[in-house]
PDB file of C-alpha atoms in Angstrom:
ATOM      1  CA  UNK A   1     -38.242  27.471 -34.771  1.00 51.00           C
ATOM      2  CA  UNK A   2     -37.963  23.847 -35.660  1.00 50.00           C
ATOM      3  CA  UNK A   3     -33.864  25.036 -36.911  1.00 48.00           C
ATOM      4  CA  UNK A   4     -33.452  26.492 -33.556  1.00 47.00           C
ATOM      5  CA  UNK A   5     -34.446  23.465 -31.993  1.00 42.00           C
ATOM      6  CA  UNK A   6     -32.361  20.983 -34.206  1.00 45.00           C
ATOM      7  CA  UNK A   7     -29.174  23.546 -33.459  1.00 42.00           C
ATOM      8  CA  UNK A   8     -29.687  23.312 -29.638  1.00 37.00           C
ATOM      9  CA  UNK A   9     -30.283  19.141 -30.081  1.00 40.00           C
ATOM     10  CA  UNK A  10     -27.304  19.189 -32.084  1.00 37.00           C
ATOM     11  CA  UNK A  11     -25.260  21.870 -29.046  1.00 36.00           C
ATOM     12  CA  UNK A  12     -26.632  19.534 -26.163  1.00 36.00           C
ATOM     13  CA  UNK A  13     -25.547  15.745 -27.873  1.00 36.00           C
ATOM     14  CA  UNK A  14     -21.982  17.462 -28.232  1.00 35.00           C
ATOM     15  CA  UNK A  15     -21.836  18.607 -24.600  1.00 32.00           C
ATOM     16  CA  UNK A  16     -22.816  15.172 -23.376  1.00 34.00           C
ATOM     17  CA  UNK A  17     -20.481  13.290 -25.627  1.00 36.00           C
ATOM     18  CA  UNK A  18     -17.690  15.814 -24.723  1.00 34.00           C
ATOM     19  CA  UNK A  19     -18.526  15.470 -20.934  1.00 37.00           C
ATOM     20  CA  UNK A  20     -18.582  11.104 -21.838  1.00 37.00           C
ATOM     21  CA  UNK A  21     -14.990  11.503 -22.815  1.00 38.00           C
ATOM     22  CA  UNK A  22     -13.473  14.472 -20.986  1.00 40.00           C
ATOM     23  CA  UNK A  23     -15.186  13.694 -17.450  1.00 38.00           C
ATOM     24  CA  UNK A  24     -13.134  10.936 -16.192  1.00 40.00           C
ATOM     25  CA  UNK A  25     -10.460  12.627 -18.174  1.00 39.00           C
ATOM     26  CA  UNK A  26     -10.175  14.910 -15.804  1.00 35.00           C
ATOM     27  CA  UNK A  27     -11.570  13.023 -12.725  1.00 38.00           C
ATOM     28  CA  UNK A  28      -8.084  10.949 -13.366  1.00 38.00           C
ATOM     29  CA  UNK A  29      -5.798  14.026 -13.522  1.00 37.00           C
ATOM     30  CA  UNK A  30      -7.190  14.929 -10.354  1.00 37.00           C
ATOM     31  CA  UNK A  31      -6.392  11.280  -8.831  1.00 40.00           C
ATOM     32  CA  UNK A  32      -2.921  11.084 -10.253  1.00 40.00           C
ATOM     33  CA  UNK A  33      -1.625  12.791  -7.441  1.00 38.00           C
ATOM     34  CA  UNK A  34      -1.656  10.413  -4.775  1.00 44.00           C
ATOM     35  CA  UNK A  35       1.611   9.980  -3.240  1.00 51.00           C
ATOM     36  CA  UNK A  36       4.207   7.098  -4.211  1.00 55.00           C
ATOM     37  CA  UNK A  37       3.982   4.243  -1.305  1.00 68.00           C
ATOM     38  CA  UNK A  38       6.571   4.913   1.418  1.00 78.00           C
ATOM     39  CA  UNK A  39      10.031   4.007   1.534  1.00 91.00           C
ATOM     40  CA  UNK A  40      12.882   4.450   3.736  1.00 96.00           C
ATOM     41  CA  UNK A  41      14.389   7.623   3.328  1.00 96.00           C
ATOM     42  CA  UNK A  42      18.215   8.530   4.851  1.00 96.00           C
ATOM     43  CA  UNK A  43      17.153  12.022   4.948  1.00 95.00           C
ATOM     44  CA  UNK A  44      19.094  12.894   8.004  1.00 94.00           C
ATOM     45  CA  UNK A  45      19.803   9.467   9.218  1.00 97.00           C
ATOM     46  CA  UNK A  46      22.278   9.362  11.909  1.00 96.00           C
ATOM     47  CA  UNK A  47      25.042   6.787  12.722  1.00 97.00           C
ATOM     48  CA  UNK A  48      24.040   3.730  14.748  1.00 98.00           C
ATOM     49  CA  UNK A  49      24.108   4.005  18.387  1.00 97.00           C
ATOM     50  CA  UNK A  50      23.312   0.449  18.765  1.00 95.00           C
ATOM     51  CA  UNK A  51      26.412  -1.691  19.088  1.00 91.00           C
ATOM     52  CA  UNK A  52      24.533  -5.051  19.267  1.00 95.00           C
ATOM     53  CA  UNK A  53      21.450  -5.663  17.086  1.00 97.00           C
ATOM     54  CA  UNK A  54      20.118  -8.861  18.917  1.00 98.00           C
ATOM     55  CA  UNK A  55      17.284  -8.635  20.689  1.00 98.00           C
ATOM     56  CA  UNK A  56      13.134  -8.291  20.810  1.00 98.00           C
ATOM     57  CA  UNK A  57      12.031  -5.020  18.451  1.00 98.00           C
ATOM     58  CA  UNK A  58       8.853  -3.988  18.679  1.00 98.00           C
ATOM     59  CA  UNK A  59       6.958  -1.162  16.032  1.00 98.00           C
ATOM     60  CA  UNK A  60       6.503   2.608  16.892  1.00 98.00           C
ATOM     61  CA  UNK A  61       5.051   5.083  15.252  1.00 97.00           C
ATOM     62  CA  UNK A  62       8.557   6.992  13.495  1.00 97.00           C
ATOM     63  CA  UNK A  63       8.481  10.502  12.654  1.00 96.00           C
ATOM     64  CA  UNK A  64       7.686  12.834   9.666  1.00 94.00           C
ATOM     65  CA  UNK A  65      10.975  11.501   7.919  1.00 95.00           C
ATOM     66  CA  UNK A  66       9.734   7.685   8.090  1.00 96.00           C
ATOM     67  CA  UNK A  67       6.808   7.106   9.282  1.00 96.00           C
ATOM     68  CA  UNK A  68       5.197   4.011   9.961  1.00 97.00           C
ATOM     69  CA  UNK A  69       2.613   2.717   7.669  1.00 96.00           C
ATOM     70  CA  UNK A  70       1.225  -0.009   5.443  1.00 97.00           C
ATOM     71  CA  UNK A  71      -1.283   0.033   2.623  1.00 96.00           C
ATOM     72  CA  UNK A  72      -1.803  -1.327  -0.882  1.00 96.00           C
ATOM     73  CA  UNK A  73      -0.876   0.375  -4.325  1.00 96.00           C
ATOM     74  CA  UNK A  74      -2.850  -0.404  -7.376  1.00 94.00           C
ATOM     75  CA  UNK A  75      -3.497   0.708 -10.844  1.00 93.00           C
ATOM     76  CA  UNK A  76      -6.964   2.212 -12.120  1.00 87.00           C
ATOM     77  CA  UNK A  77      -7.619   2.049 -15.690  1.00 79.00           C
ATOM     78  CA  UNK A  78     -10.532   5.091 -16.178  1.00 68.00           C
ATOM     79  CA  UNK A  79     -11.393   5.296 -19.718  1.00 68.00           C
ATOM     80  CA  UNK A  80      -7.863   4.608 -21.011  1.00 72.00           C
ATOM     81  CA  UNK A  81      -6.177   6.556 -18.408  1.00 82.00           C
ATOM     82  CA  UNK A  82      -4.021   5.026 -15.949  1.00 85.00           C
ATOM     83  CA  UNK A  83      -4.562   6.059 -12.139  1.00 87.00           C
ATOM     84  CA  UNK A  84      -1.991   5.101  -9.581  1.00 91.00           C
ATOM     85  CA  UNK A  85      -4.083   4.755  -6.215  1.00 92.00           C
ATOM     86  CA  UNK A  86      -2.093   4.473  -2.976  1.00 95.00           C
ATOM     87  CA  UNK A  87      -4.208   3.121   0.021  1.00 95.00           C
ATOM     88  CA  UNK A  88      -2.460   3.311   3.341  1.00 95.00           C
ATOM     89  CA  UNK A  89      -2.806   3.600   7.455  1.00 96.00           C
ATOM     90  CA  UNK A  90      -0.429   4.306  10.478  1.00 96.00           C
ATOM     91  CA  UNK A  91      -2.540   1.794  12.355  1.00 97.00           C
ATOM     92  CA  UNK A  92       0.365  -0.401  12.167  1.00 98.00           C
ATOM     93  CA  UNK A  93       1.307  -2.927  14.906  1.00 98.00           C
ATOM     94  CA  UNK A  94       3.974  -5.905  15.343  1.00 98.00           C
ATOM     95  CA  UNK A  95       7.537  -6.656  16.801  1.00 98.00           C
ATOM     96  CA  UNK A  96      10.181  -8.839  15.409  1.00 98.00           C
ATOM     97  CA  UNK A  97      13.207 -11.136  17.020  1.00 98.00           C
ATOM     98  CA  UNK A  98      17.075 -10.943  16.040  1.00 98.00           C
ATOM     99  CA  UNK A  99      18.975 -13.513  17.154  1.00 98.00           C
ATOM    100  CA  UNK A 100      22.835 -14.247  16.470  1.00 97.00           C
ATOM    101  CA  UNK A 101      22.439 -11.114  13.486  1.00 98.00           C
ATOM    102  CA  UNK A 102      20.128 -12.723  11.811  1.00 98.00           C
ATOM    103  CA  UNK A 103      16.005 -11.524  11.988  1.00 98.00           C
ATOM    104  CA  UNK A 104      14.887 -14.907  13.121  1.00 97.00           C
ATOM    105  CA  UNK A 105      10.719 -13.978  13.738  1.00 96.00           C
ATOM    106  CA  UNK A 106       8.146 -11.126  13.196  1.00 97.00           C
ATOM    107  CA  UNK A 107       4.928 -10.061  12.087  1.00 98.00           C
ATOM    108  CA  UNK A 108       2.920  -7.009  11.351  1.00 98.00           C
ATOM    109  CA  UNK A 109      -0.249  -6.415  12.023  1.00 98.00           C
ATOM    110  CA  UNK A 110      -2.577  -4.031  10.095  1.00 98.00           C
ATOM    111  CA  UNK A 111      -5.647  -2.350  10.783  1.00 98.00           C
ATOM    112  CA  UNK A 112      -7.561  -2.940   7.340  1.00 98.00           C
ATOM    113  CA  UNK A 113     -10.864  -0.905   8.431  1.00 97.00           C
ATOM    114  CA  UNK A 114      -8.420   2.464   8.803  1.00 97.00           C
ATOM    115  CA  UNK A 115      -6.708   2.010   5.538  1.00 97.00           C
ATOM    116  CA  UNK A 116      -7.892   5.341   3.343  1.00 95.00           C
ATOM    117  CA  UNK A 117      -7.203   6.703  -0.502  1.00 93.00           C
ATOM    118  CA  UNK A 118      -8.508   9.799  -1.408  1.00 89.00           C
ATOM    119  CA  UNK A 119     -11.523   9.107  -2.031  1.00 88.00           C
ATOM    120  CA  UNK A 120     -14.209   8.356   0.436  1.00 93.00           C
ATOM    121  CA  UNK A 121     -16.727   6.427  -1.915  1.00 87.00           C
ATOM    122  CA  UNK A 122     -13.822   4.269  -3.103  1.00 88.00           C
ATOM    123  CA  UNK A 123     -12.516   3.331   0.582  1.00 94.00           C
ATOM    124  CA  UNK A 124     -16.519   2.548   1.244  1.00 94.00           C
ATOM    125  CA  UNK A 125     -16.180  -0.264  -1.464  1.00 90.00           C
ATOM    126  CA  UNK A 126     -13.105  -1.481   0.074  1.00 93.00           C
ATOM    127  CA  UNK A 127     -14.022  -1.800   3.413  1.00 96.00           C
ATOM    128  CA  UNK A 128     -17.396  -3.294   2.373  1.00 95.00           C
ATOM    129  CA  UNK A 129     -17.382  -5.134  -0.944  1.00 91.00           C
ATOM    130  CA  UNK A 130     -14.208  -5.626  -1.949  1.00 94.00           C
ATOM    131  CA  UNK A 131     -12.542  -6.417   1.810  1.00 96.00           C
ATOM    132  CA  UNK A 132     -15.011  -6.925   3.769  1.00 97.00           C
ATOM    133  CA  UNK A 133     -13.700  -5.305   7.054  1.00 98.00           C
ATOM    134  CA  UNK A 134     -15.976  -5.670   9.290  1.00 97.00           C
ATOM    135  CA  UNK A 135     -15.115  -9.588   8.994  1.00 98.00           C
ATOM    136  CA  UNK A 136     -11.509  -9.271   8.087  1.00 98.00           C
ATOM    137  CA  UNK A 137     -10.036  -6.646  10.852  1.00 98.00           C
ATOM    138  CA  UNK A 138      -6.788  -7.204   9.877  1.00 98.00           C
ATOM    139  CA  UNK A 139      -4.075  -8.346   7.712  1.00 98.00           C
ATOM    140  CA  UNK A 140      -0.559  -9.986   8.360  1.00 98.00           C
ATOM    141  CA  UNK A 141       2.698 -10.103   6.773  1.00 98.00           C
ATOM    142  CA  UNK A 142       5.056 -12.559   8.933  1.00 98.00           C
ATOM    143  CA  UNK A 143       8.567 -13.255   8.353  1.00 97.00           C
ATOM    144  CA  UNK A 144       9.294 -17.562   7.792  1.00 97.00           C
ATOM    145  CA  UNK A 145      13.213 -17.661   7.182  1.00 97.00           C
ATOM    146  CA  UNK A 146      16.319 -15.870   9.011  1.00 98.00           C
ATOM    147  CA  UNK A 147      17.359 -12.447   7.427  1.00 98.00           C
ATOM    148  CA  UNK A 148      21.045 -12.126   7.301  1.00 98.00           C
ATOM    149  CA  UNK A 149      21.555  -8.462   8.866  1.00 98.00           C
ATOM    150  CA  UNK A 150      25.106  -9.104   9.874  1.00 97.00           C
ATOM    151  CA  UNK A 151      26.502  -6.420   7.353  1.00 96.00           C
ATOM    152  CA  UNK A 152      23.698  -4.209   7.926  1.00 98.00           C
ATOM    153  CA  UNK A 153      25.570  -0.728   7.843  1.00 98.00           C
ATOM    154  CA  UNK A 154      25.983   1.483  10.750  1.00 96.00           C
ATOM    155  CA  UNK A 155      26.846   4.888   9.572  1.00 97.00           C
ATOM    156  CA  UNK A 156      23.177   6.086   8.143  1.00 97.00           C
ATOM    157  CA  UNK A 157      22.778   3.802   5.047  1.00 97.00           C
ATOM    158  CA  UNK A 158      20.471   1.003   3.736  1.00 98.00           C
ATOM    159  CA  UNK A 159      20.912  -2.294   3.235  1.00 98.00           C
ATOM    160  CA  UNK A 160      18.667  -4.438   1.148  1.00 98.00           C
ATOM    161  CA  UNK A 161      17.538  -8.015   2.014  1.00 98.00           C
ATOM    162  CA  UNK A 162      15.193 -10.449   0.937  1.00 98.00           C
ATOM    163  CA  UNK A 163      12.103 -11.557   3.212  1.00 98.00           C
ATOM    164  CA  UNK A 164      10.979 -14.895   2.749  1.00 98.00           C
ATOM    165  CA  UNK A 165       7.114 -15.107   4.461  1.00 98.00           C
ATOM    166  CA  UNK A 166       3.495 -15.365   4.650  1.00 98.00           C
ATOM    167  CA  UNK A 167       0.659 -13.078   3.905  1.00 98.00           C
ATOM    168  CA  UNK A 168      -2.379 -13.221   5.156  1.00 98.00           C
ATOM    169  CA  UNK A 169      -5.959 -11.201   3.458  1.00 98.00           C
ATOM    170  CA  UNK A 170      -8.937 -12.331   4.174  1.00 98.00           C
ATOM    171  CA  UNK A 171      -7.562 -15.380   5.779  1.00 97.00           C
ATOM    172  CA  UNK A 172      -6.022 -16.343   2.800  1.00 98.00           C
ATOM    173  CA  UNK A 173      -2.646 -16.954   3.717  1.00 98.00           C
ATOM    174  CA  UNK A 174       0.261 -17.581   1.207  1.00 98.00           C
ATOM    175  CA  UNK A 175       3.691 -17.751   0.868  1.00 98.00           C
ATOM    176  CA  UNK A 176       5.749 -14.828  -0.681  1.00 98.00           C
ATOM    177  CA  UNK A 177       9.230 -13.042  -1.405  1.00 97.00           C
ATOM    178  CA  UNK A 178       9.718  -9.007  -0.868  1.00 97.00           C
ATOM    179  CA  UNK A 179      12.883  -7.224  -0.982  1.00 97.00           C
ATOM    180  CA  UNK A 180      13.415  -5.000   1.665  1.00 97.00           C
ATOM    181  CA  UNK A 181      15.543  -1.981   2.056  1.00 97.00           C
ATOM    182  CA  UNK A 182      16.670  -1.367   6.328  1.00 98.00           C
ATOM    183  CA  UNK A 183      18.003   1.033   7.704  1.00 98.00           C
ATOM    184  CA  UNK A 184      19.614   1.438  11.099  1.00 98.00           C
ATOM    185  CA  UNK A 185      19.688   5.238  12.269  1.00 98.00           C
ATOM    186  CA  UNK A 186      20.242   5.983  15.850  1.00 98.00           C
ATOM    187  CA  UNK A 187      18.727   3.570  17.881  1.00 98.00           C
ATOM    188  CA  UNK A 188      15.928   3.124  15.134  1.00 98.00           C
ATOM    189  CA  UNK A 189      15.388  -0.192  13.187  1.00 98.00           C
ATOM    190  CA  UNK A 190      13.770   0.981   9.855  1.00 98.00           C
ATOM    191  CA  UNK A 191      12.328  -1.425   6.996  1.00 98.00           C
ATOM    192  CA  UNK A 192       9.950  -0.807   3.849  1.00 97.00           C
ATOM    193  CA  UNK A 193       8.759  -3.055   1.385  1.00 97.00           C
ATOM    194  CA  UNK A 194       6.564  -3.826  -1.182  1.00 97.00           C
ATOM    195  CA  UNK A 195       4.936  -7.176  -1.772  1.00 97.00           C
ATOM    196  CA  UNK A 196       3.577  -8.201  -5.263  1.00 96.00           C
ATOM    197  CA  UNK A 197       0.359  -9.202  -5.002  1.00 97.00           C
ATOM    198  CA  UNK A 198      -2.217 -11.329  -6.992  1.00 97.00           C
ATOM    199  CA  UNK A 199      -5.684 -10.074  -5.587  1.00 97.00           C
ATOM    200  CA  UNK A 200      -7.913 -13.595  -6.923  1.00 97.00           C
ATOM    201  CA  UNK A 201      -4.972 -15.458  -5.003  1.00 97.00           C
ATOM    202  CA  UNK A 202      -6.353 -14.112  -1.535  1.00 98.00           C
ATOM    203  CA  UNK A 203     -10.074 -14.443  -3.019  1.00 96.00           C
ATOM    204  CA  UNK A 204     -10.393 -10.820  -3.421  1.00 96.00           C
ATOM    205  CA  UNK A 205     -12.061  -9.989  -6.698  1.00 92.00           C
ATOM    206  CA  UNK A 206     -10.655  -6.565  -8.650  1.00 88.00           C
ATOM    207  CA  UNK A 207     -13.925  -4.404  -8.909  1.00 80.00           C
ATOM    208  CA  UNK A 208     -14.576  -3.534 -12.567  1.00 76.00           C
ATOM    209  CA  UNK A 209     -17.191  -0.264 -12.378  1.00 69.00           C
ATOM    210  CA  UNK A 210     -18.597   1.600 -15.473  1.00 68.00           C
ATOM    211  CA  UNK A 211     -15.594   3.311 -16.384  1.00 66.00           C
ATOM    212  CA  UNK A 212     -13.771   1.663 -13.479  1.00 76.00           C
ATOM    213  CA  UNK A 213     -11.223  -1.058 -13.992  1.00 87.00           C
ATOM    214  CA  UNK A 214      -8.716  -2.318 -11.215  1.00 90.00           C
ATOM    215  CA  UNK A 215      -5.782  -4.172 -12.418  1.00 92.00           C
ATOM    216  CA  UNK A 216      -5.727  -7.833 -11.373  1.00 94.00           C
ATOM    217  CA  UNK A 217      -2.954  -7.645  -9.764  1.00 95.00           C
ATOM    218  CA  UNK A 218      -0.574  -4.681  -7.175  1.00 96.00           C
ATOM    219  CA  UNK A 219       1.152  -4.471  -4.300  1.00 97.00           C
ATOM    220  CA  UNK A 220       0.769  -4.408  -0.369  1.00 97.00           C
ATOM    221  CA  UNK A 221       3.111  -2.211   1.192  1.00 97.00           C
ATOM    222  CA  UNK A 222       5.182  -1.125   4.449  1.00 97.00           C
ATOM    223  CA  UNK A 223       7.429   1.085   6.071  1.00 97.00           C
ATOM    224  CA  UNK A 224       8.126   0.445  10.063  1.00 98.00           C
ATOM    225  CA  UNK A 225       9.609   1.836  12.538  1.00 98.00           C
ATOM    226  CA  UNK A 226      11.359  -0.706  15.305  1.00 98.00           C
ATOM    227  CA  UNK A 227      12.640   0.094  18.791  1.00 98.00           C
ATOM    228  CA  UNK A 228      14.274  -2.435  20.698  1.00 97.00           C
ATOM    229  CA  UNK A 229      12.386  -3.734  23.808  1.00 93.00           C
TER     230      UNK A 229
END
């Protein structure tokens, strides 16, 4: 009897050890399939039907090709295996200015309380500990310097440009650099980004949970739709 018992101690210290290893194992294969963060795609773009740029755009929603949306991307470590995590929301507001070819003004606006992963008990942290949404309804991206779009192309290609401006978490604001890649299709403004971000820098503190680690450091990300006014 007492062999029987020392067999099943032995059976029941390997299954736990085994499930200690394998679980997040396979909790992170499950994860790894959350979906790049948007960017413009020309998939049927169409020439530009808008002979003069200039003017007040303002954000709408886009369509299944490009739709509008902003988020965050970030890196998991679980247990030695990396986890790309991809946050994002179509709450998405904002309208920018072109003046004399150039994008002279504009912000976006983001709903932080609607931003969702795949996982409800890690958007819970977010919106409570780590954000703090409830307090911090939104978040802000606004353009600071004239972008060039004089050469922007008109026959259903991109153009990239660099965005000098301010972001704003928490009500942290600070300055930063993104390059963006615009597209005019039709009588559609179209602009993605992604913005490297420093989470301490807006006082927003990684969370670091049992087998949980979030990388210091990621991106905030965008894809918008513009119509003129």
């Amino acid at each position: 009897m007492t062999k029987k018992w020392w067999i099943v101690g032995v059976v029941v210290v390997v299954l736990v050890a085994l499930g200690l290893y394998f679980g997040p194992k396979i909790y992170a294969s499950l994860q790894e399939g959350d979906a790049p963060a948007a960017t413009v795609s020309t998939s049927g773009a169409q020439a530009a039907t808008v002979v003069d740029i200039n003017g007040r755009w303002i954000v709408t929603p886009g369509d299944e090709t490009n739709t509008t949306a902003a988020g965050y991307t970030v890196d998991e470590l679980l247990n030695g295996s990396d986890v790309t995590v991809v946050g994002s929301t179509t709450e998405v507001a904002g309208n920018v200015t072109i003046a004399d070819d150039s994008l002279t003004d504009g912000q976006i606006v983001v709903l932080t309380n609607s931003i969702s992963t795949d996982s409800d008990r890690r958007d819970s942290q977010f919106r409570g500990n780590i954000f703090d949404t409830a307090t911090y309804p939104t978040a802000t991206f606004s353009i600071d310097s004239p972008i060039d779009l004089s050469d922007l192309p008109k026959d259903g290609t991109t153009e990239t440009v660099t965005a000098e401006g301010t972001l704003t978490l928490k009500d942290q604001t600070r300055p930063v650099s993104v390059e963006m890649e615009v597209l005019l299709s039709g009588d559609t403004l179209i602009a993605s980004g992604a913005i490297p971000t420093t989470w301490t820098d807006y006082e927003i503190e990684p969370p670091s949970l049992g087998f949980v680690t979030v990388d210091p450091s990621g991106t905030i990300d965008f894809l918008i739709n513009l119509n003129r006014q």
